[in-house]
Coordinates of C-alpha atoms in Angstrom, one line a residue:
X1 CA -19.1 20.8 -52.6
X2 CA -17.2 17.7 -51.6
X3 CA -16.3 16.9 -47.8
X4 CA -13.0 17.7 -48.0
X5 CA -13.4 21.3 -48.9
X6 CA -14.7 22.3 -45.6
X7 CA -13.7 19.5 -42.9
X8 CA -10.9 16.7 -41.9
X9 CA -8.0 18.3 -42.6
X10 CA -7.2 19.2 -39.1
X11 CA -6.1 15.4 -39.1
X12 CA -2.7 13.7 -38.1
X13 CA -3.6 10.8 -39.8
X14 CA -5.1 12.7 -43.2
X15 CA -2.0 15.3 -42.9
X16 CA 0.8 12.2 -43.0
X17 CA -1.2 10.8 -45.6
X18 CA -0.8 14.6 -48.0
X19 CA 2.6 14.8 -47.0
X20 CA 3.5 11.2 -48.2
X21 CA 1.7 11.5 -51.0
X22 CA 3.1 15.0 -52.0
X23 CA 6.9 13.2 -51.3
X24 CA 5.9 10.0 -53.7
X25 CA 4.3 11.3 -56.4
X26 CA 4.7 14.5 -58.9
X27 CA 1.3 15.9 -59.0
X28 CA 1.8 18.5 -56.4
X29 CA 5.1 19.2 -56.8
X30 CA 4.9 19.5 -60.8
X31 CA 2.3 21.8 -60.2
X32 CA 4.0 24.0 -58.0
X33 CA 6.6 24.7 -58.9
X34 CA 4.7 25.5 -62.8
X35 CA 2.5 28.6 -60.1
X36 CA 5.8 29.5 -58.9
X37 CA 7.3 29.9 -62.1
X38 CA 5.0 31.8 -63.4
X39 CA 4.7 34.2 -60.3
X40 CA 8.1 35.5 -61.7
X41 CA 10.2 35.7 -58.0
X42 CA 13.3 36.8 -59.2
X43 CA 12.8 39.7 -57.3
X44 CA 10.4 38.9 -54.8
X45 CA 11.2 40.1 -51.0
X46 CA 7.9 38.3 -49.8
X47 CA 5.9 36.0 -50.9
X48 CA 2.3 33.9 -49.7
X49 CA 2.2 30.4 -50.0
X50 CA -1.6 30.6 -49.7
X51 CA -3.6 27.2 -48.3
X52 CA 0.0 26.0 -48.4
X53 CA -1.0 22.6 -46.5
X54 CA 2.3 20.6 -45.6
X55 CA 4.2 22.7 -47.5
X56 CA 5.0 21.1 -51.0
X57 CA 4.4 24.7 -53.1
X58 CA 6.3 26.6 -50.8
X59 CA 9.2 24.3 -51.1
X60 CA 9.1 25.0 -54.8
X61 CA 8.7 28.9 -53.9
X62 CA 12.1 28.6 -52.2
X63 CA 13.7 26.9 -54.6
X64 CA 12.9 30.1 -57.1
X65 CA 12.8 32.8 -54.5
X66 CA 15.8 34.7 -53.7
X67 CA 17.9 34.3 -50.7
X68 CA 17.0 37.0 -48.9
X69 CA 13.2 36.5 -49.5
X70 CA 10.9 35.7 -47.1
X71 CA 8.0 33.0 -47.5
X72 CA 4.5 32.7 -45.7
X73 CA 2.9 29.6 -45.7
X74 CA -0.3 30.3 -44.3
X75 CA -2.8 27.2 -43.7
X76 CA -5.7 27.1 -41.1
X77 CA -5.2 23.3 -40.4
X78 CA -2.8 22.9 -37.6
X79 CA -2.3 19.2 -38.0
X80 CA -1.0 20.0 -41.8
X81 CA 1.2 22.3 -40.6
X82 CA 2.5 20.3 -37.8
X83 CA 3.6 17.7 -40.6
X84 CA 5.2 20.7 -42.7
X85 CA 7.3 22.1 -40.1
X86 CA 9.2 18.1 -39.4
X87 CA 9.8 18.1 -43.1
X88 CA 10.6 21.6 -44.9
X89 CA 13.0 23.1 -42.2
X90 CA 14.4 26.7 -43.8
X91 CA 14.9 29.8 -42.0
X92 CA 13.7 32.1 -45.0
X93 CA 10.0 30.0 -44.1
X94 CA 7.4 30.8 -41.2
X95 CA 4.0 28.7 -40.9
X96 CA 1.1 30.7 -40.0
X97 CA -2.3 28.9 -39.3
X98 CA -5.0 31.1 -40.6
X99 CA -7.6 30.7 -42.7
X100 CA -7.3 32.6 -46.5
X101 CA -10.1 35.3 -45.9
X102 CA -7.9 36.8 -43.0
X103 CA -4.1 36.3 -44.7
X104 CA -4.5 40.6 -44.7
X105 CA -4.1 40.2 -40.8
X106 CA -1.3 38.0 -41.4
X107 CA 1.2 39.7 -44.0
X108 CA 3.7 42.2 -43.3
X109 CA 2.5 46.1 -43.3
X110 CA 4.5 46.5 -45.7
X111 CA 2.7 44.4 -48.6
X112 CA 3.6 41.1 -50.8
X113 CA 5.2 40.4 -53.9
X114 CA 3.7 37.2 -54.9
X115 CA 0.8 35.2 -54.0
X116 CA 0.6 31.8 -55.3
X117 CA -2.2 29.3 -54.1
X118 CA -2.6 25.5 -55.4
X119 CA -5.0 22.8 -55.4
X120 CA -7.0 24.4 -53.1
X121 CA -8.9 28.7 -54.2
X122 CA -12.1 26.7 -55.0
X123 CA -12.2 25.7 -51.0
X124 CA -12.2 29.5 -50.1
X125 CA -14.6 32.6 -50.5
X126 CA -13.2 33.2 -53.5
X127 CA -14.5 36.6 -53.3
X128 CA -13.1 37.7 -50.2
X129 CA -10.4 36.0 -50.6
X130 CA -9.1 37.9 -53.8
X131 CA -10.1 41.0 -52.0
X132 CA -7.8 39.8 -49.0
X133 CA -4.8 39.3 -51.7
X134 CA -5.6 42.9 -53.4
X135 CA -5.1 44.6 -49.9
X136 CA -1.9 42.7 -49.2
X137 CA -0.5 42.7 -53.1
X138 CA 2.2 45.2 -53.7
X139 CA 1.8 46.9 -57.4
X140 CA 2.8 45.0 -59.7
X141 CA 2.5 42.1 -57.7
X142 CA 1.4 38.8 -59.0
X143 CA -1.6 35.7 -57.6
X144 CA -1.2 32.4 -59.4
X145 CA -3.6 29.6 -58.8
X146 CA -5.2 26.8 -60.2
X147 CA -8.7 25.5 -60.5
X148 CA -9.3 21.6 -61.3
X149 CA -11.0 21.6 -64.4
X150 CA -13.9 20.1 -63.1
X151 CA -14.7 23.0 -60.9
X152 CA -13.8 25.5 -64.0
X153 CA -15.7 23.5 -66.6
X154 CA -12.8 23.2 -69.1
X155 CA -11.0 20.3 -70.4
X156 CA -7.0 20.1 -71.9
X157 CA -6.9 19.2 -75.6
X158 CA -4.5 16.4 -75.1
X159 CA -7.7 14.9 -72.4
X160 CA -10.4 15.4 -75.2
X161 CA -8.2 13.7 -77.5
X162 CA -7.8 9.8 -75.7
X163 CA -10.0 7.4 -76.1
X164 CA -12.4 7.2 -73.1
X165 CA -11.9 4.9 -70.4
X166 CA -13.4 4.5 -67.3
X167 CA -11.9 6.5 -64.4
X168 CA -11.0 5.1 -61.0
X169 CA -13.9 7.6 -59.6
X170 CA -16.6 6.2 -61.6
X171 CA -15.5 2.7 -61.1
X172 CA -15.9 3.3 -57.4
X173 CA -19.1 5.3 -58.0
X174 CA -20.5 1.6 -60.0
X175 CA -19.0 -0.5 -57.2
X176 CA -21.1 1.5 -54.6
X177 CA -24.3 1.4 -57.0
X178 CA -24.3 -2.2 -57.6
X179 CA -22.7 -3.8 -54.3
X180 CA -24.0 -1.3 -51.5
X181 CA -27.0 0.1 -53.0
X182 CA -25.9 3.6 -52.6
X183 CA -27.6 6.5 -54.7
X184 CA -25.9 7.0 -58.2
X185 CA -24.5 10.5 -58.6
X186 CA -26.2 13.2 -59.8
X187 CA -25.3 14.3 -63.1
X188 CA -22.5 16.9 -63.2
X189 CA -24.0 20.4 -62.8
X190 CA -22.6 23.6 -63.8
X191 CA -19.0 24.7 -63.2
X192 CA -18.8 25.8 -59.8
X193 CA -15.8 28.4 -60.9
X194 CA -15.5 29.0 -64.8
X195 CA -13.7 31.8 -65.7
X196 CA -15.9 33.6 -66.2
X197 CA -16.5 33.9 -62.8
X198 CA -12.7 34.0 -61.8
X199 CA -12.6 37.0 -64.1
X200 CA -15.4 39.3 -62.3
X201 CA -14.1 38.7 -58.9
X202 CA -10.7 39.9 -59.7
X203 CA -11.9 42.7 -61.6
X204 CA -14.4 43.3 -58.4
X205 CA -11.4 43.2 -56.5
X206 CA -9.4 45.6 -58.7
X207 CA -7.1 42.8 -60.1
X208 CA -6.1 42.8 -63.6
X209 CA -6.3 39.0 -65.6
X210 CA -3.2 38.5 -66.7
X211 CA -3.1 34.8 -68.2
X212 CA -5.3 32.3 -68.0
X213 CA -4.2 28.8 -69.5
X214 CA -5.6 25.6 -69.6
X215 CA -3.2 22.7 -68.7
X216 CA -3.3 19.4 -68.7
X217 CA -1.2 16.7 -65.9
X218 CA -0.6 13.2 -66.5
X219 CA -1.2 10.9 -63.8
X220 CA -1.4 6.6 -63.2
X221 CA -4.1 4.8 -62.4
X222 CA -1.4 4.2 -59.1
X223 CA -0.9 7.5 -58.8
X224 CA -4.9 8.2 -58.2
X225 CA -5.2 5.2 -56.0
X226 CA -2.8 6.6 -53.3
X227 CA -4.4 10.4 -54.0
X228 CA -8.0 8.5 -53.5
X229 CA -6.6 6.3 -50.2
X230 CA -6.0 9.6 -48.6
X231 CA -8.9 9.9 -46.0
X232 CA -10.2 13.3 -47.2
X233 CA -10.2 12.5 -50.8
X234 CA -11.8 8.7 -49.9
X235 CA -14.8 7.9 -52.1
X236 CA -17.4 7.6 -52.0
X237 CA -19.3 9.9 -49.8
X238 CA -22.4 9.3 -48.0
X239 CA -21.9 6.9 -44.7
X240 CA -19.4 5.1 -45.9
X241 CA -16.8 4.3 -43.6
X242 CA -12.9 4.7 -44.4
X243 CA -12.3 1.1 -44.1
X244 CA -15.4 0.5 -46.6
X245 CA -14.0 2.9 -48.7
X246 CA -11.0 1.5 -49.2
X247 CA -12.2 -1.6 -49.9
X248 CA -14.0 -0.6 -52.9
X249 CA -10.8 1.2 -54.0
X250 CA -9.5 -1.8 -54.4
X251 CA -12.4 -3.3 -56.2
X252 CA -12.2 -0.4 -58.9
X253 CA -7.9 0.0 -59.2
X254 CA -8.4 -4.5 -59.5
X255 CA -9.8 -3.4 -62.8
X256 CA -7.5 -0.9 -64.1
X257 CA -3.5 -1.4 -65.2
X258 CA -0.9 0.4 -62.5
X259 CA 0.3 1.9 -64.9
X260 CA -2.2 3.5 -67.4
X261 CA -1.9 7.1 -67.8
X262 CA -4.7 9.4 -67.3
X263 CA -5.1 13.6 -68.1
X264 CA -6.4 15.8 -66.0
X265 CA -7.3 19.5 -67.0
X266 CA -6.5 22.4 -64.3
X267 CA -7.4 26.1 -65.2
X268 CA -4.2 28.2 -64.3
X269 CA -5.0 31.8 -63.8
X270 CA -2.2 34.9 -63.0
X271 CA -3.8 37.8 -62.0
X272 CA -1.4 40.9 -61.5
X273 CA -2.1 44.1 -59.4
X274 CA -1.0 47.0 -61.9
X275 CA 1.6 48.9 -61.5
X276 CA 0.1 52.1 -61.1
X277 CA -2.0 51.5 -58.7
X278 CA -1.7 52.3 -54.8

């Protein structure tokens, strides 16, 4: 698991970083509002904006949510939240800082309509976690998430498709090799979250699959430069410092054009609590 699954996001300087990023650039926000879309809020009273960071997927909640709804963005990194709150002021939105295992001490007694949670499930304990949203869930409520398609072992058509180029990540990865004699990576190991695996916790839970799609996002090589200048996303790991870091960046995106498109491959999952159920 990668650094910035577990630490530095509790950061002003990481969390201004996010936020810019999420403000410049369509990654996050395409992405979002996709989850929200598909968590059908039409007619939603309350909904989670789980992991919600600086608050770029529960903007595009709002945007779908009725007026009278009610949206929790819950986050356990203060410093993210801090950011959120100066930029995304809306009176139907309150910030709580939590982590995801606990958001069932953190939701109305009454239960949730929608759950939606981007970028960030693989971070959590997925298992807890999903039984956290089945205690909160109102029937026939709906969790949308993604999982990077690294972490769920797929890959979108249209990515299998291009002829292969060398990615900003392994240009960095080379750069480290050759100029600072750092390890090279160890060869990619097995998914950490197919879905396979999404599929038996949310039945474990008592979830029902109800989709399970496997998109693809287009990015530029400037696009992942600014993502990868983001201090928890910096590469590559291993006692490097963020100045160092950097400076490789630049190395690799010296070899790259601005503006050549690159696909990445997300596993986008709904999972639905049935109707019938208390």
């Amino acid at each position: 698991m990668t650094q910035d699954a577990l630490t530095g996001w509790d950061d002003e300087t990481t969390a201004e970083a996010y936020a810019a990023f999420t403000r410049a650039f369509p990654m996050y926000s395409a992405s979002s509002r996709d989850l929200a879309a598909r968590a059908r809020l039409t007619d939603s009273h309350v909904i989670v904006d789980l992991c919600g960071g600086t608050g770029a997927t529960a903007e595009a909640i709002l945007a779908l949510a009725p007026p009278d709804a009610r949206v929790i963005s819950l986050d356990n990194a203060p410093a993210m939240q801090r950011i959120g709150r100066r930029t995304l002021d809306d009176p139907r939105l309150s910030w709580v800082t939590a982590r995801a295992e606990e958001l069932a001490e953190h939701t109305p007694a009454g239960g949730v309509d929608a759950v939606v949670c981007n970028s960030a499930i693989w971070k959590t304990n997925v298992p807890s976690v999903f039984a956290a949203v089945r205690r909160v869930l109102r029937p026939g409520g709906r969790f949308v998430f993604n999982v990077g398609g690294g972490f769920a072992g797929v890959t979108h058509p249209a990515a299998q498709a291009r002829p292969a180029s060398a990615s900003l990540g392994s240009l960095i990865e080379q750069i480290a090799v050759r100029d600072y004699g750092a390890p090279p990576a160890p060869p990619s190991g097995v998914p950490q979250l197919p879905l396979t695996a999404v599929a038996s916790y949310l039945a474990a839970a008592g979830l029902t699959l109800a989709e399970a799609d496997v998109t693809a996002q287009h990015t530029t090589m400037a696009e992942r430069r600014a993502w990868l200048s983001i201090p928890v996303f910096a590469r590559p790991e291993g006692g490097f410092s963020y100045e160092q870091q950097m400076s490789i960046l630049q190395e690799a995106y010296a070899q790259t054009r601005p503006d050549h498109v690159t696909i990445t491959s997300w596993l986008v999952v709904v999972a639905q609590l049935d109707g019938l159920q208390a």
